Amino acid sequence: MAFSSVRIVLVCSLALTTQITCTSPGTFSIDYKNDCFLKDGESFRYISGSIHYSRIPQIYWKDRLLKMYMAGLNAIQTYIPWNYHEPVPDQYDFSGDRDLGNFLHLAQEVGLLVILRPGPYICAEWDMGGLPAWLLKKKDIVLRTSDTDYIAAVDKWMGKLLPMIKPFLYQNGGPIITVQVENEYGSYFACDYNYLRHLTQLFRSHLGPEVVLFTTDGAGLGYLRCGALQGLYATVDFGPGGNVSASFAAQRYVEPHGPLVNSEFYTGWLDHWGERHSTVSSAIVAKSLNEILAVGANVNLYMFIGGTNFGYWNGANSPYAPQPTSYDYDAPLSEAGDLTDKYFSIRDVIRMYNKIPEGPLPPSTPKYAYASVKMTKLQTVSEAVDVLSHSGPVKSTFPLSFSEMDQYFGFILYRTKLPVDCSKPVPLSSPLNGVHDRAYVSINGVASGILERDKSITINITGTAGSQVDILVENMGRVNYGKGINDFKGLVSNLTLGSEVLRNWLVYSLSVDEAVSKGLLRAGASQVPSSQLSTPAFYTGSFSIPSGIPQLPQDTYIQFPDWGKGQLWINGFNLGRYWPSRGPQLTLYVPVHVLSTSAPNNVTVLELEGAPCSQGACTVEFTCTPVLNAMGTDGRPLFNKEDLS
Ligand SMILES: *[C@@H]1O[C@H](CO)[C@@H](O)[C@H](O)[C@H]1NC(C)=O
Ligand SMILES: *[C@@H]1O[C@H](CO)[C@@H](O)[C@H](O)[C@H]1NC(C)=O
Ligand SMILES: *[C@@H]1O[C@H](CO)[C@@H](O)[C@H](O)[C@H]1NC(C)=O
Ligand SMILES: *[C@@H]1O[C@H](CO)[C@@H](O)[C@H](O)[C@H]1NC(C)=O
């Protein structure tokens, strides 16, 4: 190893000799004199890894935490996504995969401390950076500022959350050593110190005077200017390959004394649909990690395991670029929790500073390629609209957005009639780029094109006056970073036909997940022999776990040969979006707990563009190997990390 002879010089002096250990069950604070943390009266530094419980099924939490512990980490860092726990105002969900208390208990049981990041904004490549989309009911709300309606909602949420957190603080016998306030606030345009001051008081009032509160910002004075605030310990984040001392110099500028902390040391990077899969070499990660540890700094590896954006939870960047279902991140533990070469490289670096726990390493989980599943067509969305939409349509002269319909995720159907004959092709346009985010257009049940935000704002259509125009609009995930987080969905501006604004809409709120899990979808009308593009439709198939193999069921991956784009459920569990024609992700991760051994497993697909079923059998296929790095057939230019910084 290139760095095996490095001398370990801790900036933080480890003189503990005659200190009397504290009397209380636990203390955790900042030692400004010795530039380090102080845990139970002793110098302490953490080597932590990020794990987002919201991206991992609860059954696997312990396995992943144990693998993190066995890598030599002494802490984990996790975000709390507000919108995951308060899907509609005043309805809180902390059960099952959302059981935060259970997650914190498990971390402690495994032997890991916790660095908690409760937001309210978290970024995290998560829908709207974790903020609930119902905040957008106030159309001109200024998120992440002193806006009174925003603050009222934050106060209420934190009034629920923080008292739940309090018993888990280290001072109270729990694993939580530090709590972050907001997230990279210095990167946001608003620079509202009153907002940060308000959050500080709010956190203090619920959590008490002792807990270490901190902020995280990019390692540059430009970020720290608006992100740091007295009373909140300022930390920085930066990736591998850069100048570690220059990055920490930025932190030292605002915190002349106290521990050095890199709160997000990037082990990999995020992906977008249509861009190349991001990878970062283990060697570069190991080299920079060693430099960070050598100066005695605290570090959190972001991500240690990325996991999966199940359902509709992915976020997006601007110009509009949604992130795919996998949040593998090229992290040391794969999306499925498997050990990678990077895991062992990182462990080898940590080993030079800390003792690695003894004992067997939990192995990667086995995968099984079940038989391929023959899919048959059910109703189209248009045919099933009565089943999908409980309350029936809302009549409106002009289109209504998702928040105006009180629906926040998934799909909405907009229906109107052609006001005039279009015997020659006439442009159907969204002149203000108001299709958020993708619209599947059909005339009298025949697909006629796709509009896409920032990519395609006009298509030509034909049809006779009075023909039914159905436009299914997909919310592909809200922007999670920057000014664009007020990301309204649906048709957020008018559509025009030629020069005329289309009017007199029926707007259908759709409960697709409910219809799928209750098995309400029926066989459709006979298949319209179609060209390449077909109208959005459901497909179903089933498969059984082979009997006589005692190790089954196991995790698996599913792929969609020659399918277009859509959403996948198995036994009603929404596994996320697939889009092999755009890539780079071809397979979706299927964790074992969604599978059943006692009944046939039901696979349901909502295919938005066209299934390969006109050529006879169409199948989805299971495989043991994930494919996250393929380019789709309409692949876009290669992705540069520098583009995002
Ligand atoms: C790294 O930054 C430090 C402090 O800003 C500077 O003194 C040093 O020359 C830099 N090292 C390299 C290799 O650029
Ligand atoms: C629509 O049709 C017109 C006339 O045929 C053509 O010039 C134009 O390029 C078409 N637009 C699109 C978006 O296909
Ligand atoms: C649609 O157009 C009408 C008439 O021009 C206008 O009053 C309305 O505000 C527009 N709606 C949106 C969402 O842009
Ligand atoms: C799949 O659907 C069938 C028919 O509705 C049902 O009998 C079966 O229990 C379902 N399987 C699972 C695992 O829910």
XYZ file of C-alpha atoms and ligand atoms in Angstrom:
701
model
C 0.000 0.000 0.000
C 1.261 3.396 -0.961
C 0.534 5.005 2.368
C 1.537 2.251 4.766
C 4.402 4.224 6.241
C 2.441 7.366 7.007
C 3.014 8.668 10.500
C -0.105 9.233 12.458
C -0.099 12.735 13.866
C -3.288 13.655 15.570
C -3.841 17.384 15.710
C -6.176 16.626 18.527
C -3.980 15.936 21.539
C -4.823 12.697 23.238
C -3.669 13.627 26.726
C -6.158 11.950 28.965
C -3.951 10.846 31.814
C -5.177 12.404 35.013
C -8.612 13.433 33.833
C -11.441 12.363 36.061
C -14.079 10.752 33.879
C -17.393 12.451 33.974
C -20.055 11.388 36.360
C -23.123 11.644 34.149
C -24.007 8.651 31.930
C -22.702 10.389 28.849
C -21.317 13.718 27.779
C -20.421 14.862 24.319
C -19.032 18.299 23.571
C -16.494 20.309 21.639
C -13.025 20.778 23.096
C -11.939 24.128 21.638
C -8.640 24.021 23.494
C -7.504 20.739 21.981
C -9.317 21.009 18.650
C -11.378 17.887 19.009
C -14.596 16.407 20.312
C -14.808 15.310 23.915
C -16.782 12.153 24.667
C -17.241 11.263 28.311
C -14.350 13.569 29.048
C -11.986 11.931 26.573
C -10.703 13.132 23.230
C -12.733 11.618 20.461
C -12.884 11.623 16.703
C -15.473 9.961 14.562
C -15.084 8.031 11.342
C -18.619 7.818 10.095
C -20.587 6.676 7.070
C -23.866 7.865 5.575
C -26.799 5.481 5.386
C -30.325 6.686 4.614
C -32.840 4.419 6.325
C -35.484 5.656 3.882
C -33.585 3.962 1.026
C -33.189 0.554 2.673
C -35.928 -1.901 3.696
C -36.180 -2.246 7.443
C -35.316 -5.962 7.316
C -31.862 -5.022 6.044
C -31.026 -2.172 8.405
C -29.125 -4.358 10.841
C -27.136 -6.143 8.119
C -26.000 -2.837 6.606
C -25.177 -1.296 10.005
C -23.157 -4.339 10.995
C -21.157 -4.154 7.775
C -20.457 -0.491 8.515
C -19.344 -1.324 12.044
C -17.085 -4.099 10.759
C -15.370 -1.626 8.407
C -14.073 0.193 11.471
C -16.587 3.033 11.550
C -17.604 4.284 14.980
C -20.558 6.381 13.770
C -23.196 6.696 11.075
C -24.853 9.756 9.657
C -28.459 9.799 8.476
C -30.985 12.248 7.074
C -34.624 12.462 8.135
C -36.840 13.196 5.111
C -39.796 15.246 6.369
C -42.000 14.326 3.391
C -41.456 10.615 4.103
C -42.944 11.001 7.581
C -45.635 13.647 7.060
C -47.099 12.811 3.629
C -50.121 15.021 4.236
C -50.335 17.732 6.881
C -50.757 16.385 10.421
C -50.575 12.722 9.388
C -47.366 11.225 10.665
C -45.909 7.857 9.724
C -43.128 6.270 11.780
C -43.997 2.625 11.118
C -42.240 -0.175 9.218
C -39.598 1.194 6.833
C -40.239 4.598 8.468
C -39.555 3.421 12.015
C -36.815 5.904 12.846
C -36.760 4.869 16.521
C -36.060 1.283 15.573
C -33.262 2.407 13.256
C -31.618 4.418 16.024
C -31.955 1.498 18.459
C -30.326 -0.855 15.958
C -27.419 1.534 15.384
C -26.787 1.692 19.097
C -27.129 -2.069 19.494
C -24.552 -2.612 16.755
C -22.167 -0.180 18.460
C -22.438 2.884 16.253
C -22.916 6.491 17.302
C -25.277 8.626 15.250
C -24.846 12.003 13.592
C -28.375 13.125 12.860
C -29.451 15.431 10.045
C -33.111 16.251 10.585
C -33.271 19.076 8.052
C -35.906 20.451 7.646
C -34.289 20.638 4.191
C -31.929 17.745 3.415
C -31.126 17.863 -0.347
C -30.078 14.159 -0.499
C -31.210 13.621 -4.127
C -34.620 13.085 -2.485
C -37.912 14.530 -3.775
C -37.904 18.295 -3.066
C -34.912 17.871 -0.760
C -37.202 16.247 1.816
C -39.631 19.155 2.046
C -43.278 18.093 1.740
C -44.826 19.154 -1.562
C -47.975 20.218 0.274
C -46.046 23.320 1.321
C -46.628 24.446 -2.273
C -50.335 24.886 -1.546
C -49.196 28.418 -0.789
C -48.099 29.214 -4.321
C -45.625 31.970 -3.502
C -44.090 30.338 -0.418
C -40.395 31.120 -0.014
C -38.987 27.824 1.224
C -36.009 27.732 3.594
C -36.568 31.304 4.807
C -38.489 33.204 7.494
C -41.657 32.991 5.364
C -44.321 32.757 8.079
C -46.232 29.825 6.580
C -43.034 27.884 6.010
C -41.912 28.567 9.596
C -45.295 27.554 10.998
C -45.081 24.199 9.219
C -41.457 23.681 10.297
C -42.285 24.507 13.920
C -45.097 22.000 13.915
C -43.027 19.237 12.332
C -40.024 19.813 14.578
C -42.386 19.993 17.535
C -43.364 16.438 16.669
C -39.952 15.093 15.595
C -37.426 16.577 18.011
C -39.138 15.399 21.213
C -39.010 11.878 19.703
C -35.293 12.350 19.092
C -34.446 13.686 22.523
C -34.297 10.342 24.386
C -31.786 9.149 21.759
C -29.271 11.906 22.507
C -25.966 10.685 23.892
C -26.534 12.755 27.038
C -29.714 10.772 27.602
C -28.150 7.367 27.075
C -28.758 7.165 23.311
C -26.422 7.050 20.284
C -26.881 10.601 18.871
C -23.737 12.686 19.404
C -24.423 15.670 17.124
C -27.383 17.163 15.271
C -27.138 19.139 12.038
C -29.291 22.220 11.473
C -30.492 22.757 7.854
C -28.194 21.540 5.089
C -25.666 23.420 2.969
C -27.668 26.563 3.600
C -24.811 28.649 2.249
C -25.510 27.247 -1.219
C -29.074 28.605 -1.203
C -29.857 32.015 -2.650
C -31.828 33.339 0.325
C -29.052 33.816 2.928
C -31.662 34.454 5.639
C -29.846 34.549 8.984
C -33.122 35.039 10.838
C -34.223 31.660 9.524
C -31.057 29.955 10.770
C -31.407 31.764 14.111
C -34.983 30.605 14.383
C -33.997 26.982 13.692
C -31.212 27.199 16.253
C -33.635 28.337 18.943
C -36.169 25.732 17.881
C -33.652 22.879 18.054
C -32.296 24.144 21.374
C -35.739 24.497 22.895
C -36.605 20.885 22.093
C -33.231 19.194 22.522
C -31.769 21.161 25.415
C -28.605 23.185 25.893
C -26.025 20.390 25.790
C -26.273 18.746 22.381
C -23.710 19.807 19.775
C -25.565 21.490 16.896
C -23.679 21.954 13.652
C -23.938 23.148 10.054
C -22.457 21.700 6.875
C -21.386 23.723 3.840
C -19.122 23.508 0.842
C -15.460 24.064 1.716
C -15.295 27.611 0.392
C -15.754 30.989 2.014
C -18.524 31.801 -0.447
C -20.627 28.962 0.986
C -19.656 29.490 4.606
C -20.638 33.153 4.483
C -24.368 32.362 4.428
C -24.252 28.885 5.934
C -22.408 29.431 9.217
C -23.931 31.019 12.310
C -22.690 31.585 15.820
C -23.952 28.865 18.148
C -23.844 26.244 15.378
C -20.516 24.506 14.891
C -19.504 24.973 11.228
C -18.259 21.927 9.321
C -17.411 21.518 5.638
C -17.862 18.923 2.918
C -15.530 18.000 0.088
C -14.710 15.014 -2.082
C -11.593 13.037 -2.853
C -8.817 14.177 -5.136
C -8.633 17.771 -3.892
C -6.373 19.652 -1.536
C -7.366 18.503 1.955
C -5.481 21.245 3.839
C -6.954 23.971 1.639
C -10.451 22.581 2.294
C -9.947 22.487 6.049
C -8.435 25.979 5.899
C -11.891 27.144 4.831
C -13.392 25.572 7.953
C -10.639 27.106 10.098
C -11.533 30.530 8.724
C -14.956 30.334 10.421
C -13.998 27.962 13.253
C -10.463 28.919 14.320
C -10.613 26.247 17.022
C -12.435 22.969 17.508
C -12.413 19.661 15.621
C -11.855 19.538 11.871
C -14.896 17.880 10.278
C -15.635 16.812 6.723
C -19.343 16.020 6.951
C -19.603 14.688 3.399
C -16.569 13.001 1.949
C -17.821 11.652 -1.379
C -17.102 7.971 -1.990
C -18.849 8.157 -5.356
C -21.401 10.376 -6.996
C -25.032 10.555 -8.062
C -26.542 9.637 -11.430
C -29.125 11.142 -13.764
C -31.241 9.373 -16.358
C -29.589 9.725 -19.731
C -26.102 10.380 -18.383
C -23.241 8.042 -17.764
C -23.128 6.163 -14.444
C -20.768 7.969 -12.059
C -17.835 6.125 -10.585
C -14.921 7.227 -8.416
C -11.867 5.030 -8.087
C -11.140 3.330 -4.776
C -7.537 4.494 -4.975
C -8.475 8.184 -5.037
C -10.971 7.701 -2.199
C -8.394 5.826 -0.116
C -5.683 8.413 -0.705
C -7.804 11.395 0.329
C -9.361 9.531 3.248
C -5.876 8.817 4.523
C -4.942 12.500 4.230
C -8.053 13.491 6.180
C -7.452 10.971 8.943
C -3.755 11.847 9.099
C -4.514 15.408 10.181
C -6.740 14.100 12.972
C -9.941 15.230 11.315
C -13.400 13.735 11.739
C -14.980 12.411 8.599
C -18.272 11.113 7.310
C -18.160 9.030 4.146
C -21.079 10.026 1.917
C -22.454 7.498 0.996
C -21.296 4.360 2.758
C -24.364 2.655 1.316
C -26.664 4.511 -1.051
C -29.641 2.182 -1.396
C -32.690 2.675 -3.576
C -35.214 5.381 -4.467
C -38.241 3.117 -4.193
C -41.619 4.393 -5.323
C -41.433 8.002 -6.485
C -38.796 9.292 -4.043
C -35.963 10.361 -6.369
C -35.124 14.037 -6.722
C -33.814 15.997 -9.704
C -31.356 18.719 -10.626
C -31.816 21.804 -12.813
C -31.991 22.135 -15.809
C -34.443 19.359 -15.186
C -32.514 16.100 -14.794
C -34.144 13.495 -12.554
C -32.093 10.908 -10.692
C -32.735 7.231 -11.381
C -34.186 4.628 -9.052
C -30.874 3.235 -7.907
C -28.904 5.382 -5.474
C -25.955 2.993 -5.583
C -23.596 6.001 -5.620
C -20.623 3.727 -6.348
C -20.441 3.505 -2.554
C -18.360 0.934 -0.606
C -21.512 -1.117 0.024
C -23.541 -1.569 -3.154
C -27.214 -0.689 -3.531
C -28.005 -4.243 -2.363
C -25.590 -4.015 0.566
C -22.864 -6.078 -1.056
C -19.197 -5.724 -0.112
C -17.127 -4.082 -2.849
C -13.400 -3.579 -3.428
C -13.910 -0.021 -2.243
C -15.191 -1.354 1.082
C -11.949 -3.233 1.647
C -9.773 -0.298 0.518
C -11.518 1.988 2.967
C -11.263 -0.551 5.761
C -7.533 -0.859 5.101
C -7.122 2.898 5.515
C -9.196 2.999 8.711
C -7.174 0.085 10.071
C -4.088 2.332 10.162
C -5.818 4.600 12.689
C -8.405 2.536 14.574
C -8.727 -1.049 15.618
C -11.031 -2.933 13.254
C -13.557 -5.087 15.126
C -12.785 -8.779 15.158
C -15.214 -11.417 14.021
C -16.788 -12.572 10.802
C -17.878 -10.054 8.196
C -21.538 -10.451 7.221
C -21.409 -11.746 3.647
C -23.019 -10.197 0.584
C -26.566 -11.473 0.247
C -27.089 -14.161 -2.406
C -29.173 -13.300 -5.472
C -31.408 -15.599 -7.465
C -32.551 -15.292 -11.089
C -36.167 -16.448 -11.028
C -37.836 -17.582 -14.245
C -38.688 -14.870 -16.749
C -42.247 -13.646 -16.409
C -44.632 -13.519 -19.328
C -46.636 -10.304 -19.151
C -50.133 -9.776 -20.497
C -51.793 -6.497 -21.217
C -54.456 -5.061 -18.931
C -56.387 -1.817 -19.368
C -54.819 1.366 -20.596
C -54.819 4.246 -18.119
C -57.585 5.892 -20.133
C -59.717 2.745 -20.041
C -59.154 2.305 -16.309
C -59.756 5.913 -15.338
C -62.913 5.153 -13.354
C -61.028 2.643 -11.224
C -57.954 4.861 -10.878
C -59.794 8.043 -9.965
C -62.059 7.735 -6.904
C -63.637 11.108 -6.955
C -63.968 11.462 -10.698
C -62.703 14.430 -12.644
C -62.490 18.058 -11.627
C -63.780 20.377 -14.347
C -61.566 23.334 -15.021
C -61.293 25.818 -17.874
C -57.503 25.718 -17.610
C -55.272 22.883 -16.365
C -54.769 22.368 -12.607
C -51.433 21.414 -11.082
C -50.776 18.446 -8.768
C -50.926 20.629 -5.651
C -54.172 22.233 -6.821
C -55.530 18.679 -7.068
C -54.119 17.754 -3.609
C -52.106 14.969 -5.209
C -48.342 14.968 -4.772
C -46.823 11.932 -6.487
C -47.359 9.748 -9.515
C -49.662 10.588 -12.398
C -52.578 12.867 -13.296
C -54.754 12.508 -16.407
C -55.862 15.643 -18.268
C -58.706 15.192 -20.742
C -60.247 17.597 -23.243
C -61.585 17.607 -26.805
C -60.051 18.869 -30.009
C -61.846 22.195 -30.577
C -61.221 22.133 -34.342
C -60.461 19.710 -37.140
C -56.770 18.983 -37.416
C -56.666 17.071 -40.658
C -53.156 18.339 -41.320
C -50.609 18.147 -38.461
C -51.106 21.007 -35.971
C -48.568 21.793 -33.235
C -49.640 20.971 -29.692
C -47.307 23.040 -27.495
C -46.423 24.018 -23.995
C -45.045 27.466 -24.867
C -43.994 28.183 -21.258
C -42.305 24.788 -20.816
C -45.013 23.890 -18.299
C -45.150 20.117 -18.697
C -43.812 18.873 -15.361
C -42.417 16.521 -16.224
C -43.467 14.208 -19.023
C -46.765 14.045 -20.889
C -48.044 11.061 -22.864
C -50.528 12.388 -25.431
C -53.200 10.329 -27.166
C -56.077 11.234 -29.489
C -59.118 8.918 -29.358
C -56.996 6.273 -27.623
C -54.141 6.357 -30.127
C -50.733 7.529 -28.938
C -49.596 10.661 -30.716
C -46.462 11.808 -28.932
C -44.611 12.783 -25.779
C -43.902 16.237 -24.364
C -40.999 16.518 -21.928
C -39.878 19.345 -19.674
C -36.804 21.195 -20.917
C -36.539 18.752 -23.836
C -39.616 18.668 -26.043
C -42.267 21.382 -25.823
C -44.072 20.754 -29.150
C -45.493 17.774 -31.011
C -47.724 17.661 -34.089
C -51.107 16.031 -33.795
C -53.991 15.213 -36.135
C -57.644 14.430 -35.469
C -61.201 15.532 -36.112
C -62.996 18.180 -34.064
C -64.435 16.669 -30.879
C -61.831 13.875 -30.651
C -60.862 12.993 -27.102
C -57.413 14.263 -26.102
C -55.903 12.380 -23.135
C -52.688 13.658 -21.619
C -51.191 11.557 -18.853
C -48.644 13.649 -16.958
C -45.911 11.949 -14.965
C -44.242 13.635 -11.996
C -40.650 12.372 -12.408
C -39.375 13.709 -9.068
C -39.005 17.216 -7.660
C -35.877 19.320 -7.908
C -33.933 18.852 -4.668
C -31.253 21.524 -4.966
C -31.090 25.251 -5.599
C -33.708 27.831 -6.479
C -35.931 25.375 -8.333
C -37.159 23.422 -5.280
C -40.593 25.095 -5.595
C -41.210 22.449 -8.214
C -44.889 22.418 -9.175
C -46.048 19.320 -11.031
C -48.573 18.526 -13.721
C -49.540 20.949 -16.476
C -48.357 24.094 -14.722
C -49.111 26.374 -17.685
C -51.509 26.242 -20.613
C -51.200 24.053 -23.651
C -51.854 25.532 -27.071
C -53.154 23.949 -30.249
C -51.868 26.061 -33.103
C -52.316 29.536 -31.665
C -55.312 28.660 -29.493
C -55.167 27.942 -25.738
C -56.822 24.577 -24.982
C -59.742 24.904 -22.546
C -62.419 22.910 -20.751
C -60.432 20.188 -19.094
C -61.422 17.209 -17.013
C -58.588 16.637 -14.547
C -58.370 13.177 -12.966
C -56.395 12.608 -9.812
C -55.123 9.013 -10.061
C -54.541 6.543 -7.217
C -52.412 4.160 -9.219
C -50.662 2.517 -6.270
C -53.927 1.728 -4.574
C -55.474 0.269 -7.734
C -52.407 -1.927 -8.235
C -52.180 -3.187 -4.670
C -55.911 -3.900 -4.472
C -55.809 -5.744 -7.807
C -58.496 -3.533 -9.348
C -57.152 -3.489 -12.903
C -58.870 -5.675 -15.498
C -58.107 -7.061 -18.923
C -58.234 -4.295 -21.536
C -59.982 -3.960 -24.851
C -58.342 -5.927 -27.642
C -54.917 -4.648 -28.475
C -54.709 -1.800 -30.943
C -51.985 -2.826 -33.367
C -49.710 0.131 -32.922
C -46.627 1.704 -34.256
C -43.707 2.128 -31.885
C -45.483 4.346 -29.412
C -48.526 3.089 -27.534
C -50.757 4.649 -24.918
C -49.840 4.134 -21.258
C -51.135 0.750 -20.141
C -50.855 -1.790 -17.357
C -49.355 -5.250 -17.774
C -49.359 -8.150 -15.385
C -47.700 -11.498 -14.890
C -46.861 -13.836 -12.058
C -44.177 -16.229 -10.945
C -43.658 -18.642 -8.089
C -40.576 -19.182 -5.987
C -39.252 -22.620 -6.920
C -39.889 -25.138 -4.188
C -37.215 -27.507 -2.970
C -34.465 -24.882 -2.814
C -34.168 -24.215 0.914
C -32.239 -20.925 0.582
C -35.065 -19.254 -1.341
C -36.418 -16.652 -1.552
C -33.451 -14.382 -2.140
C -32.915 -10.848 -3.434
C -32.957 -10.376 -7.173
C -32.825 -7.771 -9.944
C -35.400 -7.324 -12.671
C -34.824 -6.071 -16.197
C -37.063 -4.929 -19.032
C -35.757 -6.061 -22.404
C -37.221 -3.807 -25.149
C -39.643 -2.083 -22.793
C -39.807 1.724 -22.859
C -40.347 3.563 -19.587
C -42.564 2.981 -16.628
C -43.186 1.976 -13.050
C -42.889 -1.471 -11.442
C -44.769 -3.126 -8.574
C -44.337 -6.599 -7.165
C -47.142 -7.728 -4.872
C -48.214 -4.106 -4.662
C -44.811 -2.799 -3.498
C -43.686 0.085 -5.714
C -40.093 -0.730 -6.663
C -39.555 2.443 -8.669
C -39.116 3.691 -12.208
C -37.481 1.820 -15.080
C -36.261 3.523 -18.260
C -33.893 1.242 -20.172
C -34.215 3.298 -23.353
C -32.572 6.215 -21.559
C -30.254 4.432 -19.125
C -27.801 4.210 -17.493
C -29.757 1.928 -15.122
C -31.210 -1.224 -16.692
C -32.085 -3.344 -13.659
C -34.190 -2.605 -10.586
C -33.252 -4.040 -7.215
C -35.901 -6.374 -5.756
C -35.316 -7.022 -2.047
C -36.456 -10.376 -0.757
C -39.115 -9.079 1.596
C -41.476 -8.122 -1.240
C -41.557 -11.751 -2.442
C -43.934 -14.429 -1.231
C -43.409 -18.180 -1.021
C -47.009 -18.983 -0.136
C -48.702 -17.514 -3.222
C -47.704 -16.639 -6.782
C -45.925 -13.281 -6.923
C -47.743 -10.636 -8.937
C -45.703 -8.365 -11.168
C -47.492 -5.221 -12.369
C -46.020 -2.746 -14.799
C -47.336 0.609 -15.932
C -45.645 0.985 -19.308
C -45.837 4.558 -20.563
C -44.363 4.328 -24.053
C -44.765 0.868 -25.467
C -44.231 -2.734 -24.394
C -42.608 -5.263 -26.718
C -45.849 -7.258 -26.783
C -46.948 -6.682 -30.359
C -44.232 -9.160 -31.398
C -45.875 -11.912 -29.341
C -44.657 -12.785 -25.879
C -43.336 -9.974 -23.788
C -41.412 -10.735 -20.661
C -39.647 -9.136 -17.768
C -36.578 -11.020 -16.604
C -34.811 -11.636 -13.347
C -31.064 -11.575 -13.119
C -28.375 -11.954 -10.438
C -26.335 -9.051 -11.728
C -27.211 -5.369 -11.545
C -26.638 -3.215 -14.617
C -26.326 0.454 -13.671
C -23.867 1.632 -16.267
C -25.444 1.082 -19.664
C -26.333 3.913 -22.005
C -29.828 3.935 -23.408
C -30.524 3.962 -27.091
C -31.284 7.669 -26.912
C -28.295 8.266 -24.613
C -27.000 11.765 -24.095
C -23.465 13.108 -23.854
C -21.176 11.845 -21.155
C -21.536 13.256 -17.690
C -18.859 15.365 -16.053
C -18.827 15.760 -12.307
C -17.460 19.260 -12.780
C -20.763 20.169 -14.435
C -22.424 20.085 -11.056
C -19.953 22.024 -8.973
C -2.764 22.813 -0.688
O -3.252 23.967 -0.045
C -2.321 24.507 0.881
C -3.027 25.576 1.703
O -3.907 26.329 0.920
C -1.125 25.030 0.094
O -0.187 25.589 0.971
C -0.515 23.857 -0.660
O 0.513 24.299 -1.490
C -1.557 23.141 -1.513
N -0.974 21.905 -2.029
C -1.016 21.592 -3.304
C -0.404 20.283 -3.683
O -1.544 22.313 -4.149
C -44.802 19.747 -37.394
O -45.164 19.748 -38.752
C -44.606 20.833 -39.461
C -45.226 20.862 -40.862
O -45.330 19.558 -41.390
C -43.102 20.665 -39.501
O -42.504 21.720 -40.192
C -42.593 20.653 -38.075
O -41.218 20.395 -38.046
C -43.299 19.610 -37.255
N -42.926 19.779 -35.884
C -42.626 18.776 -35.094
C -42.271 19.115 -33.674
O -42.618 17.607 -35.460
C -54.143 30.029 -19.138
O -54.598 31.017 -19.999
C -55.609 31.844 -19.437
C -56.166 32.755 -20.524
O -55.118 33.370 -21.210
C -55.042 32.600 -18.263
O -56.046 33.394 -17.672
C -54.524 31.584 -17.255
O -53.914 32.234 -16.179
C -53.545 30.630 -17.891
N -53.235 29.587 -16.945
C -51.995 29.240 -16.651
C -51.828 28.150 -15.631
O -51.032 29.728 -17.180
C -51.358 -12.459 -6.533
O -52.669 -12.299 -7.032
C -53.504 -13.455 -6.840
C -54.791 -13.204 -7.570
O -55.364 -11.997 -7.156
C -53.693 -13.702 -5.367
O -54.458 -14.858 -5.151
C -52.316 -13.864 -4.719
O -52.459 -13.984 -3.324
C -51.417 -12.681 -5.040
N -50.080 -12.947 -4.546
C -49.543 -12.271 -3.533
C -48.195 -12.703 -3.097
O -50.100 -11.354 -2.967
